[in-house]
Coordinates of C-alpha atoms in Angstrom, one line a residue:
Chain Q
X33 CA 188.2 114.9 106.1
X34 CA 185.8 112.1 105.6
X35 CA 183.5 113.7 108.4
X36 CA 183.4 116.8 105.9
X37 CA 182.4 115.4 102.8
X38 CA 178.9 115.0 102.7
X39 CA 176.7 112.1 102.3
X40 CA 174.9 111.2 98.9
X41 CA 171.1 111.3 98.9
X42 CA 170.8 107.6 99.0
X43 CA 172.8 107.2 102.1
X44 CA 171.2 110.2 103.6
X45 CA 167.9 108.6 102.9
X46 CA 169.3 105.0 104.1
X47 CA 170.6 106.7 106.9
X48 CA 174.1 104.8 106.2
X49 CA 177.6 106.0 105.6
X50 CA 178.6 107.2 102.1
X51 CA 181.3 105.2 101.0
X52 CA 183.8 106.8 98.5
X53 CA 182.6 104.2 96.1
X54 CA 179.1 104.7 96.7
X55 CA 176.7 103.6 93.6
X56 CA 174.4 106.0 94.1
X57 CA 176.5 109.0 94.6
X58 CA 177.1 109.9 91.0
X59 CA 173.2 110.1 90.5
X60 CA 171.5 111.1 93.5
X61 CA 173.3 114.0 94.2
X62 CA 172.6 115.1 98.2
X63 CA 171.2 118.7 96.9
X64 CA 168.2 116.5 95.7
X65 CA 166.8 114.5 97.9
X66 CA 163.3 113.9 96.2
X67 CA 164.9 112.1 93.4
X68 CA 166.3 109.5 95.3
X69 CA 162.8 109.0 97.6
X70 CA 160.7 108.7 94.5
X71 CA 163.2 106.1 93.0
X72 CA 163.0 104.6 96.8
X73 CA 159.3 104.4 97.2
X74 CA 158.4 102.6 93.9
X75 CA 161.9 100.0 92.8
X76 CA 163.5 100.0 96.0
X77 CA 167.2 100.8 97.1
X78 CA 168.5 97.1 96.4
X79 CA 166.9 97.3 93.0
X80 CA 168.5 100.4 91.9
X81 CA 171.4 99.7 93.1
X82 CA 171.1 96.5 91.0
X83 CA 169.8 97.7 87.9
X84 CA 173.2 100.6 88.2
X85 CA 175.4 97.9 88.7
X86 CA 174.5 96.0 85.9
X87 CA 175.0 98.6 83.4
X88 CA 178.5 100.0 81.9
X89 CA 179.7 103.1 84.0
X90 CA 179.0 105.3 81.0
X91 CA 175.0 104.3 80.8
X92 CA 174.5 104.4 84.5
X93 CA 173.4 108.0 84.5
X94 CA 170.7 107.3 82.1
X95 CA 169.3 104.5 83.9
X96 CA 169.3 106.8 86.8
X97 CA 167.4 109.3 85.0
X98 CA 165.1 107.0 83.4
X99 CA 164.3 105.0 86.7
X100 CA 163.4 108.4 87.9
X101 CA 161.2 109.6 85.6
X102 CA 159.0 106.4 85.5
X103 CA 159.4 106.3 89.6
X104 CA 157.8 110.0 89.6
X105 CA 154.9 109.0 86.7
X106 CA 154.2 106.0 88.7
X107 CA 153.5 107.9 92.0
X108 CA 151.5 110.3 90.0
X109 CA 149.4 108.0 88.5
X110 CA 149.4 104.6 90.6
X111 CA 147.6 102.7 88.3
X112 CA 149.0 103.1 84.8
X113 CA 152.2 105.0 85.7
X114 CA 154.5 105.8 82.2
X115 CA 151.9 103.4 80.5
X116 CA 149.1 106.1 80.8
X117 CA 151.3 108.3 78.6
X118 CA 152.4 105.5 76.2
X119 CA 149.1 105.1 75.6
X120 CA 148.3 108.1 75.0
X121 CA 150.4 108.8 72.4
X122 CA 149.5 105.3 70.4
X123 CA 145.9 107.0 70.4
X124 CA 147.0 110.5 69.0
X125 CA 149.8 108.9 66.8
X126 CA 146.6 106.7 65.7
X127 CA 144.8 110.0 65.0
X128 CA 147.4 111.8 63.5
X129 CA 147.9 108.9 61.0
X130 CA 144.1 108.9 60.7
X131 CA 144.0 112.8 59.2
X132 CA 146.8 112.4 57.5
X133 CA 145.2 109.9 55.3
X134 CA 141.8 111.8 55.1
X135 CA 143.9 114.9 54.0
X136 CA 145.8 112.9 51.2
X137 CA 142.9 111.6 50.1
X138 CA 141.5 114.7 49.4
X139 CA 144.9 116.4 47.8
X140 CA 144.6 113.1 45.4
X141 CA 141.1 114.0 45.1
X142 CA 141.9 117.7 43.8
X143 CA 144.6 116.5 41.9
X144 CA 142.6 113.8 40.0
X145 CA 139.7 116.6 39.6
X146 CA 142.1 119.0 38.5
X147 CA 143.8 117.6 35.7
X148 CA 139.9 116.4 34.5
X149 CA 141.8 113.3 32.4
X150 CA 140.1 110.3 31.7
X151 CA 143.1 108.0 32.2
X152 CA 143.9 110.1 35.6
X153 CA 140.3 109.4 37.2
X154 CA 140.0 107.0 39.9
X155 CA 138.7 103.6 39.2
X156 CA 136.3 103.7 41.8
X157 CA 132.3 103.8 41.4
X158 CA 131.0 106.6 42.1
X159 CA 134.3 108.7 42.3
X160 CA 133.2 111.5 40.6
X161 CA 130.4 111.8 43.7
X162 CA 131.8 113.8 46.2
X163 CA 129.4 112.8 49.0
X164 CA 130.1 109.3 48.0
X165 CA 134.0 109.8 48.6
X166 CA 133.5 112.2 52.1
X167 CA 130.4 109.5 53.5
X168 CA 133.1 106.6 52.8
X169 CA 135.9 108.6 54.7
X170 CA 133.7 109.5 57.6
X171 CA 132.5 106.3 58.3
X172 CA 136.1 105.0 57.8
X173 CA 136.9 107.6 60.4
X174 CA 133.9 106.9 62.9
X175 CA 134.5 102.9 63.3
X176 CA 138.7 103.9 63.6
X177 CA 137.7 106.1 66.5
X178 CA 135.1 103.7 67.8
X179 CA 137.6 101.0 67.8
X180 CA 140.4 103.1 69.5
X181 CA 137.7 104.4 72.2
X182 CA 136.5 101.2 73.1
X183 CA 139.5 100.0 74.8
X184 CA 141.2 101.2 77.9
X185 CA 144.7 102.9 78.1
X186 CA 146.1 99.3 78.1
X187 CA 144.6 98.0 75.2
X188 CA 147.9 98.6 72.8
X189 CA 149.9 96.3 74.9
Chain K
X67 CA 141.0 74.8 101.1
X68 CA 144.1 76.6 100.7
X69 CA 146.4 73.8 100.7
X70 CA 143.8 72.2 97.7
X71 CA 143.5 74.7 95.7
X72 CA 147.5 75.9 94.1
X73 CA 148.9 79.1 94.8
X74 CA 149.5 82.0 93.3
X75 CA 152.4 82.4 90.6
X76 CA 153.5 85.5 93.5
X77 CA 153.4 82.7 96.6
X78 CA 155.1 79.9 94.3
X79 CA 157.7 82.3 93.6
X80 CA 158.1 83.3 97.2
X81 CA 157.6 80.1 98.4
X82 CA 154.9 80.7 101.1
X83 CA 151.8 79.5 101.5
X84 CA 149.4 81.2 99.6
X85 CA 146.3 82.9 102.1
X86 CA 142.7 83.9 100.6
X87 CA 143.5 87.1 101.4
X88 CA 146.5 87.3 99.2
X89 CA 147.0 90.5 97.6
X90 CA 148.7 88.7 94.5
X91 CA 146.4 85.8 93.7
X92 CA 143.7 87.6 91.2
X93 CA 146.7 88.7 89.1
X94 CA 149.3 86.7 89.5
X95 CA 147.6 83.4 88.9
X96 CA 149.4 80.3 89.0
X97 CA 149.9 79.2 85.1
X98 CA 151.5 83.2 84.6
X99 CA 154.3 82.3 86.3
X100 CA 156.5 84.9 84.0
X101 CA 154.1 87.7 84.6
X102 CA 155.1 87.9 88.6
X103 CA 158.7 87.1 87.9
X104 CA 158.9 90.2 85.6
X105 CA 157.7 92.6 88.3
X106 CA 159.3 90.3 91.1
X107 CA 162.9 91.4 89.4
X108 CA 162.1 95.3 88.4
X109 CA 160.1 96.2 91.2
X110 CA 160.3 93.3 93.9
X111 CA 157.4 91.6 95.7
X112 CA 157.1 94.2 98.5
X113 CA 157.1 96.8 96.5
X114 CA 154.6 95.7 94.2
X115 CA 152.4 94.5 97.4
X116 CA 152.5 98.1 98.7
X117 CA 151.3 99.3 95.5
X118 CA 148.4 96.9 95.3
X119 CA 147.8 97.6 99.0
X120 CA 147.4 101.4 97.7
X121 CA 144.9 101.0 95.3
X122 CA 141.5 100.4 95.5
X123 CA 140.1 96.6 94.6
X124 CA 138.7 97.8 91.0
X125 CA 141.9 99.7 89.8
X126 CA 144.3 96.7 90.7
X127 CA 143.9 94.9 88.0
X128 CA 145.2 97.0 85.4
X129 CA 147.8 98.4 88.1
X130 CA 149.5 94.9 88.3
X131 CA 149.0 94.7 84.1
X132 CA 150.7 98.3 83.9
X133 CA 153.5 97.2 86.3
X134 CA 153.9 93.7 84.5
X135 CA 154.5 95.6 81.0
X136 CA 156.9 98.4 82.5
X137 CA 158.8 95.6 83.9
X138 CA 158.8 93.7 80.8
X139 CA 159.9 96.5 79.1
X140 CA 162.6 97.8 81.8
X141 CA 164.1 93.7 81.2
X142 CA 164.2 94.2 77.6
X143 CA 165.6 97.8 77.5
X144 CA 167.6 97.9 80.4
X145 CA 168.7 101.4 80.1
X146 CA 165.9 103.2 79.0
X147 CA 163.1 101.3 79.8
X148 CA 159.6 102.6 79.0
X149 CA 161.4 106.7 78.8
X150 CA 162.9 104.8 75.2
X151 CA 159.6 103.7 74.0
X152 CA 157.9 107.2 74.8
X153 CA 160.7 108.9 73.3
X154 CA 160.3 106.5 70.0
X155 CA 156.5 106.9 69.7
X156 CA 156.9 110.9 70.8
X157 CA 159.5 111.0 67.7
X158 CA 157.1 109.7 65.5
X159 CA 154.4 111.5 66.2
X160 CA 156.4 114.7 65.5
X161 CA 157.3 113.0 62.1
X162 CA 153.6 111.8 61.7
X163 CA 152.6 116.2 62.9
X164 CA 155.1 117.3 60.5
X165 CA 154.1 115.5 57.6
X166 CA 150.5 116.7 58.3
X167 CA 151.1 119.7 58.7
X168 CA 152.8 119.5 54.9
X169 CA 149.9 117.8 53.5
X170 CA 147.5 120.8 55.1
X171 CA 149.9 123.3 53.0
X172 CA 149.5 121.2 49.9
X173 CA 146.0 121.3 50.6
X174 CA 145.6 124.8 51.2
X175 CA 147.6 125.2 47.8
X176 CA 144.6 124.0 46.0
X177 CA 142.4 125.5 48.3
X178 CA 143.1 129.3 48.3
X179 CA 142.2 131.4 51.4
X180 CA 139.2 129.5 52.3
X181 CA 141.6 126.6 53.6
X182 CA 141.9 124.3 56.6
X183 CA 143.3 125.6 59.7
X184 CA 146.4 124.2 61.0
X185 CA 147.5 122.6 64.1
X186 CA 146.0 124.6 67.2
X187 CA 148.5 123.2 69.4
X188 CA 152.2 122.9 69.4
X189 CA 153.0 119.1 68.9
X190 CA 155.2 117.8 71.9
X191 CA 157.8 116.5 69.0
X192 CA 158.8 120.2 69.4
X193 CA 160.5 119.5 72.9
X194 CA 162.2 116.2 71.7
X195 CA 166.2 116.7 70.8
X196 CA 167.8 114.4 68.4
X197 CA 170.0 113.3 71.2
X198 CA 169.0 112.4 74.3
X199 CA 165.4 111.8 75.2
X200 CA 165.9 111.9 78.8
X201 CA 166.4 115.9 78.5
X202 CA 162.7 115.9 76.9
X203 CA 161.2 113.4 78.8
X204 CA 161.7 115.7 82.3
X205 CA 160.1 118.4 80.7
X206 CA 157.4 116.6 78.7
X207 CA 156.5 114.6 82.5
X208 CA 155.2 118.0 83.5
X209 CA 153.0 118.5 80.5
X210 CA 150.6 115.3 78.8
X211 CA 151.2 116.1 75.3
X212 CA 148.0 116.6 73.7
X213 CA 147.5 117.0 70.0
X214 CA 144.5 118.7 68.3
X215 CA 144.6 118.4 64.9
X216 CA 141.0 119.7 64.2
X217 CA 140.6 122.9 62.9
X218 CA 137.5 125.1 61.8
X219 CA 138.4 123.7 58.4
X220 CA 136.6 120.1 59.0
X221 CA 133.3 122.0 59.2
X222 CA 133.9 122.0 55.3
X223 CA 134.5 118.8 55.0
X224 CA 131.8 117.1 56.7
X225 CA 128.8 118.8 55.3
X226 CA 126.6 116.1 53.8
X227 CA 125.2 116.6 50.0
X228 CA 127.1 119.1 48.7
X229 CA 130.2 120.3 46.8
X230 CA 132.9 122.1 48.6
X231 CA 132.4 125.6 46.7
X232 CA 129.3 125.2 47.9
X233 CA 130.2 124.6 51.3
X234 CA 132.3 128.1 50.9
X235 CA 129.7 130.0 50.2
X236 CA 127.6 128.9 53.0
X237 CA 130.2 129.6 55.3
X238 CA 130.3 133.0 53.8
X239 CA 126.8 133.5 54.0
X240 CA 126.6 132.4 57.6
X241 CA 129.2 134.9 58.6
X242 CA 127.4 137.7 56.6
X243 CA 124.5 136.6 58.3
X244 CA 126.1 137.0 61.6
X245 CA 127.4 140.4 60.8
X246 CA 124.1 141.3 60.1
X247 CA 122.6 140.0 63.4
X248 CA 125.6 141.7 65.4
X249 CA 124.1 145.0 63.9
X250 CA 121.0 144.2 64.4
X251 CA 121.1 143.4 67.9
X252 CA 122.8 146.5 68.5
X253 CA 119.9 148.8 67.5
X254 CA 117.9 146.1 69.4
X255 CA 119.7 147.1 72.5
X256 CA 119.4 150.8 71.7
X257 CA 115.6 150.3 71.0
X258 CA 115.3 148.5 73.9
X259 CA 117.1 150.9 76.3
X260 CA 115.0 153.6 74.9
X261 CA 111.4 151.4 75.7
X262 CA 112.9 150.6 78.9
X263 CA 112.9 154.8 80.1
X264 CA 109.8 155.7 78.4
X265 CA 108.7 152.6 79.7
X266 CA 109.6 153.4 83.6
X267 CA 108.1 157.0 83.5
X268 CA 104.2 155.8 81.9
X269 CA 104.3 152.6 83.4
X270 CA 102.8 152.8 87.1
X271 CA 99.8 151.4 86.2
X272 CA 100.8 148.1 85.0
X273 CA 101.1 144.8 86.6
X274 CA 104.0 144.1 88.2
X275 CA 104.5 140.8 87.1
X276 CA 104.6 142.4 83.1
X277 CA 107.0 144.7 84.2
X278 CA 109.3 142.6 85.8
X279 CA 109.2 140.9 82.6
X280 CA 110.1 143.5 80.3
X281 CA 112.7 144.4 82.5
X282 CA 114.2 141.0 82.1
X283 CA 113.7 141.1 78.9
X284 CA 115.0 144.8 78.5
X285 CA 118.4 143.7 80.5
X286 CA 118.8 140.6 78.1
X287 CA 118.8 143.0 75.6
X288 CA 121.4 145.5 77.1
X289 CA 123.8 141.8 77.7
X290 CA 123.0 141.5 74.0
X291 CA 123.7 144.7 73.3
X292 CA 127.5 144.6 75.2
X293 CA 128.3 141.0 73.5
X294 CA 127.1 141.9 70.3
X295 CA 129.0 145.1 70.4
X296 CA 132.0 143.3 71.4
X297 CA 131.6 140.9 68.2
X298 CA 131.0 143.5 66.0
X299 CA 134.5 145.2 67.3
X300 CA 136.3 142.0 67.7
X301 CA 135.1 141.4 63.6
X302 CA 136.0 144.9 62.2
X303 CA 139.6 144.7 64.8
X304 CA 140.6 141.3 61.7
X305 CA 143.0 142.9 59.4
X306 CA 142.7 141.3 56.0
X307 CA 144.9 138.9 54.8
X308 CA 145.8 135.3 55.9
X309 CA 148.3 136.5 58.9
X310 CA 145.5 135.2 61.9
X311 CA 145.7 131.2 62.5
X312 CA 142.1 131.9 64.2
X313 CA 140.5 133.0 61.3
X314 CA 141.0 131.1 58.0
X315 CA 139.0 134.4 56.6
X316 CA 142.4 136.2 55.4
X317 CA 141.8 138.0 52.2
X318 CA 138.0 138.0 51.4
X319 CA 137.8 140.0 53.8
X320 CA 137.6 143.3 51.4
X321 CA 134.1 142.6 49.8
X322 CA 133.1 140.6 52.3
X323 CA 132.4 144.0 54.3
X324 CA 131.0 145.7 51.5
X325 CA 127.8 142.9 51.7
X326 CA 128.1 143.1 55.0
X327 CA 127.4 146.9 54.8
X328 CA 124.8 146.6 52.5
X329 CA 123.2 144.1 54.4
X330 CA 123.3 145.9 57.5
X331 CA 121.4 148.7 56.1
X332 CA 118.6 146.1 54.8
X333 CA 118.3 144.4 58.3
X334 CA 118.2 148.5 59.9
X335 CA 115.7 149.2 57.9
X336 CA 113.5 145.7 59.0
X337 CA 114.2 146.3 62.6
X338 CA 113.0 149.7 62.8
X339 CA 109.8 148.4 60.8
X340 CA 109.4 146.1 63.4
X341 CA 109.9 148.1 66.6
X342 CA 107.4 150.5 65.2
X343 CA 104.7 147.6 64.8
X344 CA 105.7 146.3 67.9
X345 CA 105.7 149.6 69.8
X346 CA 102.0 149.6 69.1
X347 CA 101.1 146.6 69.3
X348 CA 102.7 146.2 73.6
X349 CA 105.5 144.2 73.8
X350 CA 106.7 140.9 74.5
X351 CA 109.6 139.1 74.9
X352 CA 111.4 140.7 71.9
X353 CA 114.6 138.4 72.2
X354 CA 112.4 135.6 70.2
X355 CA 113.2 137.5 66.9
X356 CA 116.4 138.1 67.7
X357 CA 119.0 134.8 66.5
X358 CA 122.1 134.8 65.5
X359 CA 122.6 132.3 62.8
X360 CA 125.7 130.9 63.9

C-alpha cells in the first residue's frame, strides 16, 4: 500500500522516500512541484525543514506559504527579492501621505477662506496670498520627492 | 597576506581560511559578524554563495544587504517574515488611499464640477482581506502595486500667480480654444484636399521638388484632418454631467458648446479669409498656422 501512496514534492525533488510523517508533505503537495523547487533553490531543504519544525503545527502552513512567496520574489528579482516591493510601497505610502497633506491643506485653506472670519484666518504671513501658500507647498513637495529619489530601494532599511 | 590580514565574518563563521577570492569578504567584513550569521541561519552559506556567484560584481552589494534584512526580518517574524511587513505597509497604504480619496471628495465639495480627478488606478489595498495576507500576497506577487494619485486636477494647482477661479477659466478657455482649432483643422483638411486636385491637374509645370512639398504638406493635412475629426467626435460623444472619471468637464458642458459654436463660426470665417489670400498668394507649408493650443 505504501508503494501506492505517492511521494510529496519534497521527496520527489530529494529523490528520497516519503515517510508518513513527512514535514513537508502537508505543504508541498506532489501536484506542485514548482513550489517546493523555488523554496529549494533559494533557503534550502534543511532550512525549511527547520524553520517548519520550529513552528506550532497550526502556523506551519503559513510559513510554508510565506517561504514561498519570498523564495519566488527572490528568484525574480536576485538582488532585492521581497525588499524591492517593500520598498516600493514606503515610497508610494510616502507619496500618498505627501497628497494627502497638500489636499488638507487646501480643504483648510477653503474652509478658512470660506467662513472670511478674522479669528478663523491663519496666523501665517502672507496667508491670504495664494501663490505664497501653493509656492510653499510645492517646494515642500519637490525637496520630499528629491529626498525619496535620491536613495536606492534599500534606503528605508 | 591572507593569514595577516583577518577573515571575513562568513570564513570566521565557517571556520576556513579566508582566500582573496572570497565571494563573502566585501560584505561580510569581519567586525559585522551578526550580519553573516543572520543570513548564515535563514538562507545558509551555500546558498547565499550561489546567489552572490549569480550576480554580477556591482549588484552584490545590495544583494547580500537585501538578503541580510530578509533574514533579519524572517528571525524576528518567524512566521511571516517579510510577506507580514508587506502585508502591514500594503494595509496602510489602502488606509492612507482611502483617506485620500475622502479628502479629494471633501475637496471637490468646495470645488463644484471643476474638481480634482480621483485615483486613476485601483489601489492594491483593494486585494488585501482582513484575514490572511498570504491569500493577497500570491495575487499581489503577480502584479507590483502601483499607485497614481495624480490627476488632471494638479494642473490647477500648480499654476504660478494666480487664483484658482482664474485657473478655471483658463482651463475653459484652452478647451474652447481647442474646439475651435479641431474645427478649424477640419476645413483645413477639406481646403487642402481641394488645392491638392486642382493642384495635380494645373500643376505639370512646376518643380518637382515644390510639389513634393505640397504633397507633404497636403497629406499632413489629410492626418490632421482624420485626428482632428476624431477629436471633434470623441468631444461631442461626452455626455454632460460628472459620470466620466476621464473628464472632470461634467456639467458645464451645456454652454460650454454654445461658445464653442459661436466660436467655431468666428474661426470659419478667418480660415476661409485666409485660404483665399493664400490661394493667391502660392502656397506654403500651411500647417505653420495651424496649432492647437493645447
Amino acid at each position: 500500500m505504501s508503494t501506492i501512496s505517492s511521494r510529496c514534492a519534497a521527496c520527489k525533488y530529494l529523490r528520497r522516500r516519503c515517510p508518513p510523517d513527512c514535514i513537508f508533505s502537508p505543504y508541498f503537495p506532489s501536484n506542485d512541484p514548482q513550489r517546493f523547487a523555488c523554496v529549494h533553490r533559494i533557503y534550502g531543504a534543511s532550512n525549511v525543514g527547520k524553520m517548519i519544525q520550529q513552528t506550532p503545527t497550526q502556523m506551519r502552513a503559513q510559513v510554508a506559504d510565506s517561504l514561498y512567496f519570498e523564495s519566488r520574489c527572490r528568484i525574480q528579482d536576485p538582488v532585492y527579492g521581497c525588499v524591492g516591493i517593500i520598498s516600493l510601497l514606503h515610497l508610494q505610502i510616502h507619496n500618498a501621505e505627501s497628497e494627502l497633506a497638500k489636499v488638507k491643506a487646501q480643504i483648510a485653506f477653503l474652509n478658512s477662506d470660506a467662513n472670511r472670519e478674522p479669528s478663523f484666518r491663519p496666523q501665517l504671513e502672507g496667508a491670504s496670498n495664494v501663490n505664497n501658500l501653493w509656492s510653499a507647498q510645492s517646494s515642500v513637495e519637490q525637496h520630499q520627492i528629491g529626498s525619496s529619489t535620491t536613495h536606492g530601494p534599500l534606503a528605508f532599511m | 597576506m591572507s593569514s595577516l590580514s583577518s577573515p571575513c565574518a562568513a570564513c570566521k563563521c565557517q571556520r576556513r581560511k579566508c582566500t582573496p577570492e572570497c565571494v563573502f569578504a566585501p560584505y561580510f567584513p569581519a567586525d559585522q559578524p551578526q550580519k553573516f550569521a543572520y543570513v548564515h541561519e535563514v538562507f545558509g552559506a551555500s546558498n547565499v554563495a550561489k546567489l552572490l556567484n549569480e550576480l554580477h560584481v556591482s549588484q552584490r552589494e545590495d544583494a547580500a544587504n537585501s538578503l541580510t534584512y530578509e533574514a533579519e526580518v524572517r528571525l524576528r517574524d518567524p512566521i511571516y517574515g517579510c510577506v507580514g511587513l508587506i502585508s502591514i505597509l500594503q494595509h496602510k497604504l489602502n488606509l492612507l488611499q482611502k483617506e485620500l480619496s475622502n479628502a479629494k471628495k471633501e475637496l471637490a465639495a468646495y470645488m463644484g464640477p471643476h474638481s480634482m480627478m480621483p485615483a486613476t488606478v485601483q489601489p492594491p489595498g483593494a486585494m488585501f482581506p482582513a484575514g490572511n495576507p498570504l491569500s493577497s500576497m500570491m495575487a499581489l506577487h503577480n502584479t507590483v502595486p502601483v499607485i497614481t494619485t495624480r490627476g488632471k486636477g494638479d494642473a490647477l494647482w500648480h499654476g504660478g500667480g494666480s487664483t484658482l477661479v482664474d485657473q478655471q477659466l483658463l482651463l475653459e478657455e484652452h478647451q474652447l480654444a481647442a474646439i475651435a482649432a479641431a474645427r478649424e483643422q477640419q476645413d483645413m483638411g477639406r481646403v487642402c484636399e481641394q488645392q491638392q486636385i486642382r493642384r495635380h491637374h494645373d500643376q505639370q509645370q512646376l518643380q518637382s521638388q515644390h510639389e513634393t512639398k505640397y504633397r507633404t504638406n497636403g497629406s499632413d493635412c489629410v492626418g490632421e484632418f482624420v485626428s482632428a475629426i476624431q477629436y471633434h467626435t470623441a468631444n461631442n460623444a461626452i455626455p454632460p454631467g460628472p459620470a466620466s472619471p476621464s473628464l472632470a468637464l461634467g456639467s458645464f458642458m451645456n454652454p460650454y458648446h454654445e461658445q464653442a459654436h459661436r466660436l467655431s463660426l468666428k474661426s470659419e470665417q478667418a480660415c476661409i479669409e485666409k485660404h483665399q489670400e493664400q490661394r493667391s498668394g502660392g502656397m506654403e507649408g500651411q500647417n505653420d498656422d495651424v496649432g492647437l493650443s493645447w
